[in-house]
Coordinates of C-alpha atoms and ligand atoms in Angstrom, one line a residue:
X1 CA 113.9 109.5 6.0
X2 CA 113.4 105.8 5.4
X3 CA 109.9 104.4 4.8
X4 CA 109.0 100.8 4.4
X5 CA 105.6 100.2 2.9
X6 CA 103.7 96.9 2.8
X7 CA 106.9 95.0 2.6
X8 CA 107.1 91.3 2.1
X9 CA 110.6 89.8 2.3
X10 CA 111.8 86.4 1.1
X11 CA 113.2 84.4 -1.8
X12 CA 112.2 83.4 -5.2
X13 CA 113.8 80.3 -6.5
X14 CA 112.8 78.5 -9.7
X15 CA 109.5 80.3 -9.7
X16 CA 108.8 79.2 -6.2
X17 CA 108.3 82.0 -3.6
X18 CA 109.3 81.6 0.0
X19 CA 108.0 84.3 2.3
X20 CA 110.2 85.1 5.3
X21 CA 108.0 87.9 6.7
X22 CA 105.3 90.1 5.4
X23 CA 103.1 93.1 6.3
X24 CA 106.1 95.2 7.3
X25 CA 105.3 99.0 7.6
X26 CA 108.0 101.0 9.3
X27 CA 109.9 104.2 9.3
X28 CA 113.4 105.0 10.4
X29 CA 114.1 108.6 11.7
X30 CA 117.2 110.6 11.5
X31 CA 119.3 110.5 14.7
X32 CA 117.8 107.2 15.7
X33 CA 119.5 104.0 16.7
X34 CA 117.3 101.0 15.9
X35 CA 118.1 97.5 17.0
X36 CA 116.6 94.6 15.0
X37 CA 116.1 91.6 17.2
X38 CA 114.8 88.2 16.7
X39 CA 115.7 84.5 17.0
X40 CA 118.0 82.9 14.5
X41 CA 116.5 82.4 11.1
X42 CA 113.7 84.9 11.7
X43 CA 114.8 86.9 8.7
X44 CA 116.9 89.8 10.1
X45 CA 119.6 89.5 7.5
X46 CA 117.0 89.2 4.8
X47 CA 115.2 92.3 6.0
X48 CA 118.5 94.3 6.2
X49 CA 119.6 93.2 2.7
X50 CA 116.1 94.2 1.3
X51 CA 116.2 97.5 3.1
X52 CA 119.7 98.2 1.8
X53 CA 118.5 97.6 -1.8
X54 CA 120.7 94.4 -2.1
X55 CA 117.8 92.1 -2.5
X56 CA 114.4 92.6 -4.2
X57 CA 111.4 92.6 -2.0
X58 CA 108.6 90.1 -2.9
X59 CA 106.1 92.9 -2.4
X60 CA 106.1 96.5 -1.2
X61 CA 108.6 99.3 -1.3
X62 CA 111.6 100.8 0.6
X63 CA 111.7 104.5 0.1
X64 CA 114.4 107.0 1.0
X65 CA 113.1 110.5 0.9
X66 CA 110.4 109.3 -1.5
X67 CA 112.7 107.4 -3.9
X68 CA 112.7 103.6 -4.1
X69 CA 116.1 102.3 -3.0
X70 CA 115.9 99.6 -5.7
X71 CA 115.7 102.3 -8.4
X72 CA 118.9 104.1 -7.2
X73 CA 122.2 103.6 -8.9
X74 CA 125.0 102.1 -6.9
X75 CA 126.9 105.4 -6.4
X76 CA 123.7 107.3 -5.5
X77 CA 122.7 104.6 -3.1
X78 CA 126.2 104.5 -1.5
X79 CA 125.9 108.2 -0.7
X80 CA 122.7 107.5 1.2
X81 CA 123.4 104.3 3.0
X82 CA 126.4 102.2 4.1
X83 CA 126.0 98.5 4.8
X84 CA 128.3 96.4 7.0
X85 CA 127.7 92.7 6.8
X86 CA 129.5 89.9 8.7
X87 CA 130.4 88.2 5.4
X88 CA 134.1 88.0 4.9
X89 CA 135.5 90.7 2.6
X90 CA 137.9 90.0 -0.2
X91 CA 140.3 92.7 0.8
X92 CA 143.1 90.8 2.5
X93 CA 145.8 92.4 0.5
X94 CA 144.7 95.9 1.3
X95 CA 145.8 97.8 4.4
X96 CA 143.1 98.9 6.7
X97 CA 143.6 102.5 5.8
X98 CA 143.2 101.7 2.1
X99 CA 140.1 99.7 2.8
X100 CA 138.6 102.6 4.7
X101 CA 139.6 104.8 1.8
X102 CA 137.4 102.7 -0.5
X103 CA 134.5 104.1 1.5
X104 CA 135.1 107.4 -0.2
X105 CA 134.3 106.1 -3.7
X106 CA 130.8 107.6 -4.0
X107 CA 132.3 111.0 -3.3
X108 CA 135.5 110.9 -5.4
X109 CA 135.7 111.9 -9.1
X110 CA 135.9 109.1 -11.7
X111 CA 139.6 108.8 -11.3
X112 CA 139.0 107.5 -7.7
X113 CA 141.8 109.7 -6.4
X114 CA 141.4 110.8 -2.8
X115 CA 141.6 114.5 -2.1
X116 CA 143.0 116.1 1.0
X117 CA 139.5 116.3 2.4
X118 CA 138.9 112.6 1.6
X119 CA 142.1 111.7 3.5
X120 CA 140.9 113.7 6.4
X121 CA 137.5 111.9 6.5
X122 CA 139.3 108.6 6.4
X123 CA 141.6 109.6 9.3
X124 CA 138.6 110.8 11.2
X125 CA 136.7 107.5 10.7
X126 CA 139.7 105.5 11.8
X127 CA 140.0 107.5 15.0
X128 CA 136.2 107.3 15.7
X129 CA 136.3 103.5 15.9
X130 CA 139.6 103.5 17.7
X131 CA 141.5 101.7 14.9
X132 CA 144.6 103.9 14.7
X133 CA 146.9 101.1 15.5
X134 CA 145.4 98.9 12.8
X135 CA 145.6 101.5 10.0
X136 CA 148.9 100.2 8.5
X137 CA 148.1 96.5 8.9
X138 CA 146.8 94.2 6.1
X139 CA 143.1 93.4 6.5
X140 CA 143.9 89.7 5.9
X141 CA 145.9 89.7 9.1
X142 CA 143.3 91.1 11.4
X143 CA 141.2 89.3 13.9
X144 CA 137.4 89.2 13.4
X145 CA 136.9 91.9 15.9
X146 CA 139.6 94.1 14.4
X147 CA 138.3 93.6 10.9
X148 CA 134.8 94.5 12.1
X149 CA 136.1 97.8 13.4
X150 CA 137.8 98.6 10.1
X151 CA 134.6 97.8 8.2
X152 CA 132.8 100.2 10.4
X153 CA 135.4 102.9 9.8
X154 CA 134.9 102.3 6.1
X155 CA 131.1 102.7 6.5
X156 CA 131.7 106.0 8.4
X157 CA 134.1 107.2 5.7
X158 CA 131.3 106.8 3.2
X159 CA 129.5 109.6 5.1
X160 CA 126.1 108.1 4.5
X161 CA 122.9 109.3 6.0
X162 CA 122.0 105.9 7.1
X163 CA 124.0 102.9 8.3
X164 CA 122.8 99.3 8.2
X165 CA 124.9 96.9 10.3
X166 CA 124.2 93.2 10.4
X167 CA 125.4 91.3 13.5
X168 CA 128.6 93.3 13.6
X169 CA 129.1 92.8 17.3
X170 CA 128.9 89.0 17.1
X171 CA 132.7 88.5 17.1
X172 CA 133.5 91.0 19.7
X173 CA 134.1 90.6 23.4
X174 CA 131.7 92.3 25.8
X175 CA 133.7 95.5 26.5
X176 CA 134.1 96.0 22.7
X177 CA 130.4 95.4 22.2
X178 CA 129.4 97.9 24.8
X179 CA 131.9 100.4 23.2
X180 CA 130.6 99.9 19.7
X181 CA 127.0 100.3 20.9
X182 CA 128.0 103.5 22.6
X183 CA 129.8 104.7 19.5
X184 CA 126.8 104.0 17.3
X185 CA 124.4 105.8 19.7
X186 CA 126.7 108.8 19.8
X187 CA 127.0 108.8 16.0
X188 CA 123.2 108.7 15.6
X189 CA 122.8 111.6 18.1
X190 CA 125.7 113.8 17.0
X191 CA 125.6 113.3 13.3
X192 CA 121.9 112.8 12.9
X193 CA 122.4 109.5 11.1
X194 CA 119.8 106.8 11.2
X195 CA 121.4 103.6 12.3
X196 CA 119.9 100.1 12.0
X197 CA 121.8 97.3 13.6
X198 CA 120.9 93.7 14.1
X199 CA 122.3 92.0 17.1
X200 CA 122.2 88.9 19.3
X201 CA 122.9 91.1 22.3
X202 CA 119.5 91.5 23.7
X203 CA 120.6 93.0 27.0
X204 CA 122.7 95.6 25.3
X205 CA 120.0 96.4 22.7
X206 CA 117.4 96.8 25.4
X207 CA 119.7 99.4 27.1
X208 CA 121.0 101.3 24.1
X209 CA 118.3 101.3 21.3
X210 CA 116.0 104.2 20.8
X211 CA 113.7 101.7 19.1
X212 CA 113.6 98.0 18.7
X213 CA 112.3 96.2 15.6
X214 CA 111.3 92.8 16.9
X215 CA 111.0 90.0 14.3
X216 CA 109.7 86.7 15.7
X217 CA 110.0 83.6 13.5
X218 CA 107.0 83.5 11.2
X219 CA 105.4 86.3 13.0
X220 CA 104.7 90.0 12.5
X221 CA 107.4 92.6 13.0
X222 CA 106.7 94.9 15.9
X223 CA 108.4 98.2 16.6
X224 CA 108.6 100.2 19.8
X225 CA 110.8 101.5 22.5
X226 CA 112.5 98.5 24.1
X227 CA 110.5 99.0 27.2
X228 CA 107.2 99.1 25.3
X229 CA 108.0 95.7 23.9
X230 CA 108.9 94.3 27.3
X231 CA 105.7 95.7 28.8
X232 CA 103.4 94.4 26.0
X233 CA 104.9 90.9 26.3
X234 CA 106.1 91.0 22.7
X235 CA 109.6 90.3 23.8
X236 CA 108.8 87.2 25.8
X237 CA 106.7 85.7 23.1
X238 CA 109.2 86.4 20.3
X239 CA 111.8 84.3 22.1
X240 CA 109.4 81.9 23.8
X241 CA 110.4 79.1 21.4
X242 CA 114.1 79.4 22.2
X243 CA 114.1 77.5 25.5
X244 CA 114.8 80.6 27.5
X245 CA 112.5 82.6 29.8
X246 CA 112.5 86.3 29.6
X247 CA 112.3 87.9 33.0
X248 CA 110.4 91.1 32.5
X249 CA 111.3 92.4 35.9
X250 CA 115.0 92.4 35.2
X251 CA 114.8 92.7 31.5
X252 CA 117.0 89.7 31.1
X253 CA 116.8 86.2 29.7
X254 CA 117.4 83.1 31.8
X255 CA 117.8 79.5 30.9
X256 CA 114.8 77.7 32.2
X257 CA 115.6 75.8 35.4
X258 CA 113.5 73.4 37.4
X259 CA 112.6 74.7 40.8
X260 CA 114.5 72.8 43.4
X261 CA 113.9 74.8 46.6
X262 CA 113.7 78.1 48.3
X263 CA 116.1 79.9 50.6
X264 CA 116.3 83.2 52.4
X265 CA 119.1 85.3 51.1
X266 CA 120.9 87.6 53.6
X267 CA 123.5 90.2 52.5
X268 CA 123.8 93.2 50.3
X269 CA 125.7 94.8 47.5
X270 CA 127.5 93.0 44.7
X271 CA 128.1 89.8 46.7
X272 CA 124.4 89.4 47.4
X273 CA 123.6 90.2 43.8
X274 CA 125.9 87.6 42.3
X275 CA 124.8 85.1 44.9
X276 CA 121.3 85.6 43.7
X277 CA 122.5 84.8 40.2
X278 CA 124.1 81.5 41.4
X279 CA 120.8 80.6 43.2
X280 CA 118.8 81.4 40.0
X281 CA 121.1 79.2 37.9
X282 CA 120.7 76.4 40.4
X283 CA 116.9 76.7 40.3
X284 CA 116.7 77.9 43.9
X285 CA 114.2 80.7 44.5
X286 CA 115.0 83.6 46.8
X287 CA 112.3 84.1 49.5
X288 CA 110.4 87.3 48.7
X289 CA 109.4 87.9 52.3
X290 CA 105.9 86.7 51.9
X291 CA 104.7 83.3 53.1
X292 CA 106.6 81.0 55.5
X293 CA 110.3 81.6 56.1
X294 CA 112.3 78.9 54.3
X295 CA 114.3 76.6 56.5
X296 CA 117.5 77.3 54.6
X297 CA 119.3 80.5 54.8
X298 CA 122.2 81.7 52.6
X299 CA 124.3 84.5 54.0
X300 CA 126.6 86.4 51.8
X301 CA 129.1 88.0 54.1
X302 CA 130.7 91.2 52.8
X303 CA 134.4 91.8 53.4
X304 CA 137.5 90.7 51.8
X305 CA 137.6 87.9 50.8
X306 CA 133.8 87.5 50.5
X307 CA 132.5 84.4 52.3
X308 CA 129.2 82.5 52.5
X309 CA 127.4 80.5 55.1
X310 CA 124.4 78.2 54.6
X311 CA 122.4 77.5 57.6
X312 CA 119.4 75.3 58.2
X313 CA 118.4 71.8 59.4
X314 CA 120.8 72.3 62.3
X315 CA 123.8 72.4 59.9
X316 CA 126.0 75.4 59.1
X317 CA 128.4 75.2 56.2
X318 CA 131.0 77.8 55.5
X319 CA 132.1 78.4 51.9
X320 CA 134.6 80.5 50.1
X321 CA 133.3 80.6 46.6
X322 CA 130.0 80.6 44.7
X323 CA 131.1 77.4 43.0
X324 CA 131.3 75.6 46.3
X325 CA 128.0 77.3 47.3
X326 CA 126.3 75.8 44.3
X327 CA 127.7 72.3 45.0
X328 CA 126.5 72.6 48.6
X329 CA 123.0 73.7 47.5
X330 CA 122.8 70.8 45.1
X331 CA 123.8 68.4 47.9
X332 CA 121.2 69.9 50.3
X333 CA 118.3 70.1 47.9
X334 CA 119.0 66.7 46.3
X335 CA 118.8 65.3 49.8
X336 CA 115.4 66.9 50.7
X337 CA 114.0 65.9 47.3
X338 CA 114.3 62.2 48.1
Ligands
ADP401 P1 118.4 85.7 10.5 O1 119.4 86.8 9.9 O2 117.3 86.4 11.3 O3 119.1 84.6 11.2 P2 118.0 85.1 7.7 O4 117.5 86.4 7.1 O5 119.4 84.8 7.4 O6 117.6 85.1 9.2 O7 117.1 83.9 7.1 C1 115.7 83.9 7.2 C2 115.2 82.7 6.4 O8 115.5 82.8 5.0 C3 115.8 81.4 6.9 O9 114.7 80.4 6.9 C4 116.8 81.1 5.8 O10 117.0 79.7 5.7 C5 116.2 81.7 4.6 N1 117.2 82.1 3.6 C6 118.3 82.9 3.9 N2 119.0 83.1 2.8 C7 118.4 82.4 1.7 C8 118.6 82.3 0.3 N3 119.7 82.8 -0.3 N4 117.7 81.6 -0.4 C9 116.7 81.0 0.2 N5 116.4 81.1 1.5 C10 117.2 81.8 2.3
MG402 MG1 121.4 87.0 10.1

């Protein structure tokens, strides 16, 4: 439904042209959840504003069913696409319900009066995002996360065919972010909408997106299933400059750590899994089973409470938390380094 042809995005100021990204050719299908990912300043917001018709492209076109979005009138455009940006809204004196009601404007008559059907759509949208308890409250009194939900409800009430959401999960805590991604995915599937969302949440995007648009800084946008982009190494290289390593095996980013030593990890289940995370954070490799057995062994003992033992060099230390385990590892490996 949405086609991007030979698009160059960027800014024109005082006759000077700054290109943010170019050579973008893409399409967005109905029922698809697409996550736009890229480092800060790569041009995600610029691309979204351009796709939404809020900013002129430097070159190329954005077509919705063959019509250029930049040629559509505001009302016409609002029927097709809803945009949610993180920018603060000047709507503090409205109740959440009234703000969501504004989403109906492309569908109401010129008087702007909401019909019974409009009220029903508004109610529905509020329920969908789980904002029933916010409906009567003033938008100005809401937390960032709450306001974000109301803005999403407003976009839903607009009943667009396509939704563009820029960094809307940034202010939300993890459970809410997971919930919002689920909601968006379900919406895409159940209502056949195309949803484009930019997010910092790489892990969540990798798990939830049907497709990822990956925009590296100064590079070329690449699109594919999240797994395609991991396999091709595109992911790793897009974020290579950010001081984090992408671990393609786990599909997660990790802060780069100096290797300080190697241990054998014994244990299973969640305790062993989170012990491995502590080791990784400390720059301690877990022995893979190949090569010589390391002299230090970390044992995660199941049970309640969970306990740990570190053995090696004739010393055994018992620990009751991963915090203490990390301290002990630092002590042991600092000693062997000298
Ligand atoms: P992202 O959303 O990926 O963090 P942006 O799209 O906000 O990136 O910014 C991309 C680039 O465009 C940045 O270098 C930024 O400084 C520049 N930029 C953003 N807004 C403007 C503007 N209004 N005028 C000129 N340059 C801008
Ligand atoms: Mg941005």
